[in-house]
XYZ file of C-alpha atoms in Angstrom:
408
model
C -11.574 0.807 -36.604
C -12.464 2.922 -39.666
C -9.671 4.184 -41.910
C -9.132 7.885 -42.604
C -11.095 9.346 -45.508
C -9.425 10.115 -48.846
C -6.021 8.501 -48.542
C -7.292 5.367 -46.837
C -4.554 5.649 -44.205
C -4.212 7.361 -40.813
C -1.076 9.341 -40.063
C 0.466 9.306 -36.550
C -0.848 12.830 -35.946
C -4.375 11.848 -37.004
C -4.139 8.744 -34.820
C -3.317 10.874 -31.760
C -6.043 13.405 -32.594
C -8.600 10.622 -33.043
C -7.754 8.960 -29.766
C -7.324 12.237 -27.896
C -4.046 11.141 -26.304
C -0.815 9.635 -27.578
C 0.874 6.519 -26.266
C 3.728 8.674 -24.988
C 1.265 10.733 -22.984
C -0.400 7.586 -21.650
C 2.889 6.171 -20.364
C 4.164 9.487 -19.029
C 0.862 10.123 -17.238
C 0.968 6.674 -15.680
C 4.584 7.153 -14.611
C 3.723 10.525 -13.067
C 0.910 8.951 -11.057
C 3.216 6.207 -9.844
C 5.837 8.768 -8.822
C 3.225 10.803 -6.930
C 2.173 7.694 -5.022
C 5.802 6.780 -4.333
C 6.448 10.300 -3.029
C 3.658 9.994 -0.431
C 4.405 6.411 0.601
C 8.186 6.852 0.552
C 9.891 3.581 1.382
C 6.815 2.252 3.215
C 6.186 -1.483 3.070
C 2.561 -2.503 2.615
C 3.145 -5.966 4.087
C 5.210 -5.341 7.254
C 4.412 -3.163 10.261
C 7.016 -0.444 10.853
C 6.933 -0.817 14.661
C 10.194 -2.780 14.760
C 11.957 0.141 13.069
C 11.293 2.323 16.101
C 10.466 6.009 15.774
C 10.988 6.559 12.068
C 12.245 9.914 10.835
C 9.163 10.193 8.634
C 6.462 7.832 7.411
C 2.958 7.772 5.963
C 0.343 7.469 8.735
C -3.377 6.909 9.148
C -5.795 7.551 12.016
C -8.547 4.989 12.542
C -11.828 6.668 13.497
C -13.433 3.254 14.055
C -10.977 2.174 16.754
C -10.284 5.676 18.136
C -13.371 7.834 17.481
C -12.917 11.591 17.094
C -15.032 12.290 20.191
C -12.871 10.070 22.414
C -9.663 10.934 24.251
C -7.679 8.346 22.289
C -5.212 9.601 19.700
C -3.295 7.053 17.653
C -1.663 6.520 14.288
C -1.062 3.361 12.252
C 1.413 2.625 9.465
C 0.559 1.812 5.845
C 0.726 -1.973 6.277
C -1.537 -1.929 9.333
C -4.054 0.262 7.513
C -4.341 -2.530 4.927
C -4.239 -5.614 7.109
C -5.615 -4.534 10.507
C -8.076 -1.752 9.626
C -9.221 -2.683 6.130
C -12.958 -2.173 6.798
C -12.539 0.798 9.129
C -12.965 4.533 8.660
C -9.453 5.844 8.131
C -8.125 9.395 7.944
C -5.001 9.862 5.839
C -2.484 11.970 7.754
C 0.071 12.146 4.906
C 3.418 12.009 6.773
C 4.575 12.661 10.348
C 8.063 12.764 11.832
C 9.536 10.657 14.634
C 6.539 8.336 14.947
C 6.139 4.689 15.911
C 3.125 2.677 14.802
C 0.434 2.469 17.520
C -1.581 -0.361 15.996
C -2.506 -3.037 18.543
C -1.263 -1.221 21.656
C -3.384 -0.263 24.677
C -5.315 2.323 22.639
C -6.743 -0.483 20.496
C -8.385 -2.629 23.147
C -10.770 -4.258 20.653
C -8.355 -4.680 17.761
C -4.934 -6.317 17.985
C -2.228 -5.932 15.365
C -2.313 -8.830 12.905
C 1.229 -8.212 11.689
C 3.148 -7.838 14.948
C 1.917 -8.986 18.347
C 4.744 -7.995 20.691
C 4.357 -4.243 21.264
C 4.631 -1.873 24.206
C 1.368 -0.528 25.689
C 2.134 3.004 24.459
C 4.659 5.049 22.483
C 5.327 8.042 24.767
C 7.622 9.777 22.258
C 4.875 10.023 19.638
C 3.409 13.503 19.133
C -0.280 13.952 18.347
C -2.473 16.863 17.308
C -6.084 17.312 16.219
C -5.241 15.842 12.802
C -5.543 12.445 14.496
C -9.223 13.315 15.097
C -9.735 14.142 11.443
C -9.677 17.939 11.824
C -7.213 20.462 10.437
C -6.248 24.128 10.406
C -7.374 26.812 12.859
C -10.927 26.229 11.608
C -10.730 22.645 12.927
C -12.617 21.284 9.934
C -12.184 17.904 8.183
C -10.522 17.484 4.814
C -12.068 17.234 2.373
C -14.788 19.400 3.910
C -18.201 18.705 2.339
C -19.535 22.037 3.665
C -16.682 24.172 2.328
C -17.445 25.541 -1.125
C -14.300 27.712 -1.345
C -11.428 26.265 -3.362
C -8.329 26.629 -1.219
C -5.113 24.636 -1.106
C -4.038 23.205 2.234
C -0.361 23.509 3.233
C 1.477 21.662 5.996
C 3.522 23.582 8.560
C 7.034 22.102 8.756
C 7.185 22.682 12.532
C 3.844 21.586 14.063
C 2.897 19.510 10.967
C -0.720 20.673 11.060
C -2.412 21.484 7.752
C -3.802 24.960 7.061
C -6.006 26.679 4.511
C -4.142 29.487 2.794
C -6.941 31.944 3.615
C -6.541 31.176 7.328
C -2.817 31.962 7.265
C -2.830 35.455 5.847
C -4.315 34.582 2.478
C -1.110 35.305 0.526
C 0.083 31.912 -0.676
C 2.876 31.718 -3.270
C 2.926 28.967 -5.878
C 4.443 25.597 -4.962
C 7.516 26.251 -7.094
C 8.312 29.470 -5.240
C 8.781 28.088 -1.728
C 10.080 24.961 -0.014
C 8.456 25.020 3.449
C 5.822 26.936 5.356
C 5.769 27.859 9.044
C 2.362 28.805 10.408
C 1.722 32.009 12.367
C 1.244 30.051 15.603
C 4.685 28.414 15.362
C 6.379 31.668 14.384
C 5.339 33.339 17.624
C 6.327 30.278 19.675
C 9.892 30.338 18.359
C 11.132 33.916 18.434
C 14.560 33.055 16.955
C 12.795 32.658 13.589
C 12.354 36.441 13.477
C 16.049 36.658 12.547
C 15.518 34.497 9.458
C 12.515 36.167 7.859
C 14.837 37.476 5.173
C 14.948 33.922 3.841
C 11.229 33.942 3.042
C 10.051 34.237 -0.542
C 6.958 36.415 -0.341
C 5.499 37.458 2.989
C 8.360 39.753 4.003
C 9.876 40.367 0.588
C 9.081 44.064 0.827
C 11.315 44.290 3.908
C 14.415 43.035 2.133
C 15.187 46.429 0.638
C 15.215 47.979 4.103
C 17.465 45.497 5.875
C 19.713 42.819 4.455
C 19.380 39.643 6.481
C 21.049 37.126 4.197
C 23.113 34.956 6.515
C 25.897 34.168 4.078
C 26.151 37.795 2.971
C 26.518 38.844 6.579
C 29.260 36.269 7.061
C 31.098 37.540 3.993
C 30.953 41.118 5.258
C 32.307 40.034 8.608
C 35.156 38.188 6.911
C 36.078 41.193 4.799
C 36.077 43.424 7.837
C 38.395 41.099 9.737
C 40.751 40.862 6.754
C 40.943 44.630 6.445
C 41.745 44.970 10.106
C 44.479 42.355 9.776
C 46.087 44.209 6.879
C 46.128 47.488 8.818
C 47.632 45.734 11.792
C 50.446 44.343 9.675
C 51.124 47.736 8.115
C 51.416 49.415 11.515
C 53.641 46.668 12.865
C 57.287 47.689 13.486
C 59.706 46.415 10.816
C 62.191 45.279 13.436
C 59.846 42.626 14.848
C 61.718 39.532 16.064
C 61.294 36.190 14.296
C 58.410 34.027 15.576
C 59.536 30.728 17.107
C 57.855 27.374 16.380
C 56.489 27.255 19.929
C 54.879 30.676 19.535
C 53.545 29.682 16.111
C 51.933 26.554 17.602
C 50.429 28.615 20.425
C 48.932 31.017 17.886
C 47.424 28.104 15.939
C 45.795 26.734 19.099
C 44.408 30.174 19.867
C 42.925 30.412 16.364
C 41.251 27.012 16.770
C 39.677 28.094 20.033
C 38.557 31.326 18.392
C 36.832 29.364 15.601
C 35.156 27.041 18.094
C 33.752 29.994 19.986
C 32.601 31.847 16.842
C 29.980 34.483 17.426
C 26.333 33.518 17.080
C 24.900 34.368 13.654
C 21.940 36.079 15.307
C 24.240 38.939 16.318
C 24.751 39.838 12.654
C 21.126 39.407 11.591
C 18.347 41.968 11.750
C 15.397 40.790 13.802
C 12.156 41.551 11.966
C 8.525 41.635 12.997
C 6.530 38.503 12.323
C 3.904 38.728 9.574
C 0.221 38.446 10.392
C 0.058 35.102 8.645
C 2.423 32.281 7.773
C 5.967 32.607 6.434
C 7.043 30.755 3.286
C 10.722 29.870 3.257
C 12.969 29.294 0.258
C 14.837 26.109 -0.606
C 17.665 25.135 1.759
C 16.761 27.836 4.277
C 17.494 25.392 7.101
C 21.177 25.338 6.117
C 21.369 29.022 7.094
C 20.338 28.361 10.713
C 22.979 29.144 13.312
C 24.654 26.070 14.783
C 26.505 27.637 17.712
C 26.169 25.862 21.065
C 23.765 28.468 22.415
C 21.392 28.199 19.446
C 21.546 24.401 19.462
C 20.577 24.430 23.127
C 17.672 26.708 22.270
C 16.467 24.404 19.501
C 16.653 21.469 21.903
C 14.744 23.309 24.631
C 11.995 24.332 22.187
C 11.762 20.873 20.621
C 12.788 21.904 17.108
C 16.231 20.301 16.763
C 14.883 18.476 13.725
C 15.275 21.715 11.763
C 19.009 20.983 11.556
C 18.402 17.543 10.034
C 18.327 17.662 6.227
C 16.625 14.254 6.107
C 13.696 15.582 8.149
C 12.189 17.582 5.295
C 9.171 16.333 3.364
C 11.009 17.068 0.107
C 13.822 14.693 1.112
C 11.261 12.024 2.051
C 9.380 12.426 -1.233
C 12.513 12.394 -3.368
C 13.744 9.251 -1.591
C 10.447 7.547 -2.388
C 10.642 8.591 -6.044
C 14.223 7.397 -6.385
C 13.309 4.058 -4.853
C 10.451 3.712 -7.331
C 12.647 4.643 -10.301
C 15.215 2.019 -9.337
C 12.525 -0.690 -9.345
C 10.611 0.315 -12.480
C 11.318 0.254 -16.199
C 11.805 3.620 -17.921
C 9.155 4.950 -20.306
C 11.525 4.657 -23.261
C 11.782 0.894 -22.816
C 7.997 0.556 -22.803
C 7.723 2.735 -25.889
C 10.194 0.529 -27.740
C 8.068 -2.499 -26.930
C 4.886 -0.759 -28.056
C 6.447 0.475 -31.300
C 6.540 -3.110 -32.571
C 2.735 -3.383 -32.328
C 0.317 -2.756 -35.171
C -1.053 0.811 -35.429
C -4.646 -0.339 -34.990
C -3.693 -2.252 -31.863
C -1.902 0.801 -30.451
C -4.921 3.026 -31.116
C -7.285 0.525 -29.527
C -5.012 0.367 -26.494
C -5.253 4.145 -26.078
C -9.055 3.997 -26.287
C -9.084 1.187 -23.763
C -6.825 3.122 -21.433
C -9.160 6.121 -21.532
C -12.159 3.892 -20.813
C -10.351 2.095 -18.000
C -9.122 5.355 -16.465
C -12.553 7.020 -16.389
C -14.292 3.854 -15.122
C -11.724 3.336 -12.363
C -11.992 6.959 -11.176
C -15.755 6.629 -10.972
C -15.480 3.321 -9.100
C -12.967 4.672 -6.579
C -14.965 7.830 -5.915
C -17.359 5.962 -3.628
C -14.442 4.770 -1.491
C -13.188 8.341 -1.125
C -16.656 9.622 -0.229
C -17.134 6.898 2.396
C -13.503 7.166 3.599
C -12.854 3.477 3.038
C -9.600 1.732 2.197
C -9.440 0.093 -1.225
C -8.647 -3.599 -0.763
C -7.283 -6.179 -3.183
C -10.727 -7.758 -3.376
C -12.261 -4.435 -4.448
C -9.806 -4.077 -7.332
C -10.446 -7.659 -8.432
C -14.206 -7.010 -8.310
C -13.793 -3.909 -10.477
C -11.894 -5.753 -13.194
C -14.335 -8.674 -13.060
C -17.224 -6.290 -13.692
C -15.266 -4.527 -16.427
C -14.556 -7.822 -18.189
C -18.169 -8.965 -17.874
C -19.473 -5.705 -19.364
C -16.891 -5.579 -22.140
C -18.203 -5.885 -25.658
C -16.276 -5.938 -28.883
C -16.314 -2.484 -30.473
C -18.204 -2.429 -33.842
C -15.858 -2.425 -36.806
C -12.845 -3.342 -34.719
C -10.627 -6.205 -35.678
C -9.103 -6.339 -32.228
C -10.664 -8.363 -29.429
C -10.757 -6.053 -26.398
C -10.277 -7.569 -22.999
C -8.848 -6.687 -19.638
C -6.938 -8.948 -17.288
C-alpha cells in the first residue's frame, strides 16, 4: 500500500477517504444487516421444524411452488428449517411472517415430499389461514413480488388484519413514511369491520384533515366523561341536605359493591366516539393504536365473531415480533465496541487492507447471490462454500501490498 505524498504518512481521515469507508462503518453496517435478518426470522430455528410448537403466534414462512404449484388447489406453508432441509432445491416464495400458523411440510398436501425433520404430523392443519400469497401473488393486482414486468417503483405494505401485501398506489396512493405509522389496514378489511370507523381518528395521515372537525381520541373522550361525572357528583353533594344521617358500615359496603358492578358494566367506548366515513384507500394507524380499542364484553364478542380478536394481543404485532428477534440476536452477539477494541490493536495498513477486502467481498457476494434471487432459489451451505472457494482461488496479492490477502 503506497504511503501518502509529502509527509510520508497517512492520517486516519485520509485512510478512511482512501478506502471509502471506515472500520466503524463496516462493523455498524454488518451489525445492521444482521439485525434486519434477525427481525425477519425472529426466534426461528434453522435446524428444527416448528410443527411441535403448534400454531405459533407469528413465524417466518415460505410457500413451495415445486410441491404446491400456483395453478393447483393446494395451499401450504413451511417453516424456515423445512425450507432449508426439505425444499432446498425447490422454488420457494418468501411470505415474510404470518400469524397463528403451523408448519405444513410433509402433510397430505406434500404427497411426493415428506418432512425430513419431523415425520409424525397430522394430515392437515385446519386452523391455518391461507390467501393468494401462498400462490406467489400479492395485492389487488394479484401480481408476484418482485414483479419483472412492473417498472414503477412502489413500496409494498402488509395489512395487519388480512396480512396480504399491497402496493401503495393500489391503496389510495397516499403512503406516509415508515416512521410515521405503525400498522396499515387495507380498504377491503376496513369495510369488512365497520367498528374500525370509530377509530379513524387514530390514523396518521388518511383522515388527518377530519380531526379538526371531530375529536375522536379515545383517552380524551374518557377524560371528558370523567370530568363530567365529577362535576355532577360535586353538585349532588352541594344540594344534599346538611342533616343527612350517618352512613352505616353495611350501607357503605353495599355502595362499594354497587360501584364495582357499575365499573364492570362500563359503557362501551364506541358510544363516546364519532363514527367517520372510511377513506377510499387504506388507513395508516399510529403506534399503540390497538391499546385504544374498546374491551367491553360486547366489543370483545364482536371481535371474536369477526375473527379479529388478535388485535387485542400486543404480542401479535409485527413490530413486537421483529423487536423480539433483534433482542435475541443482541443477547447472542458481541457489541461493535468490543470488535473495534480488538481491531484497534492491528497495524494501520492491515486495517486499511481489511476495509478494501470487505468492499471486494461485499460486492462479489451481492453479485453471486443475485442469480439465486432471480431464479427464486434457496442459498444452501454448499453454495456459500463454493463462493468462498472461488474467491480464494481467484485471489491475488495486491501489487505493493505487504499484507497477504486471503479469505477463509
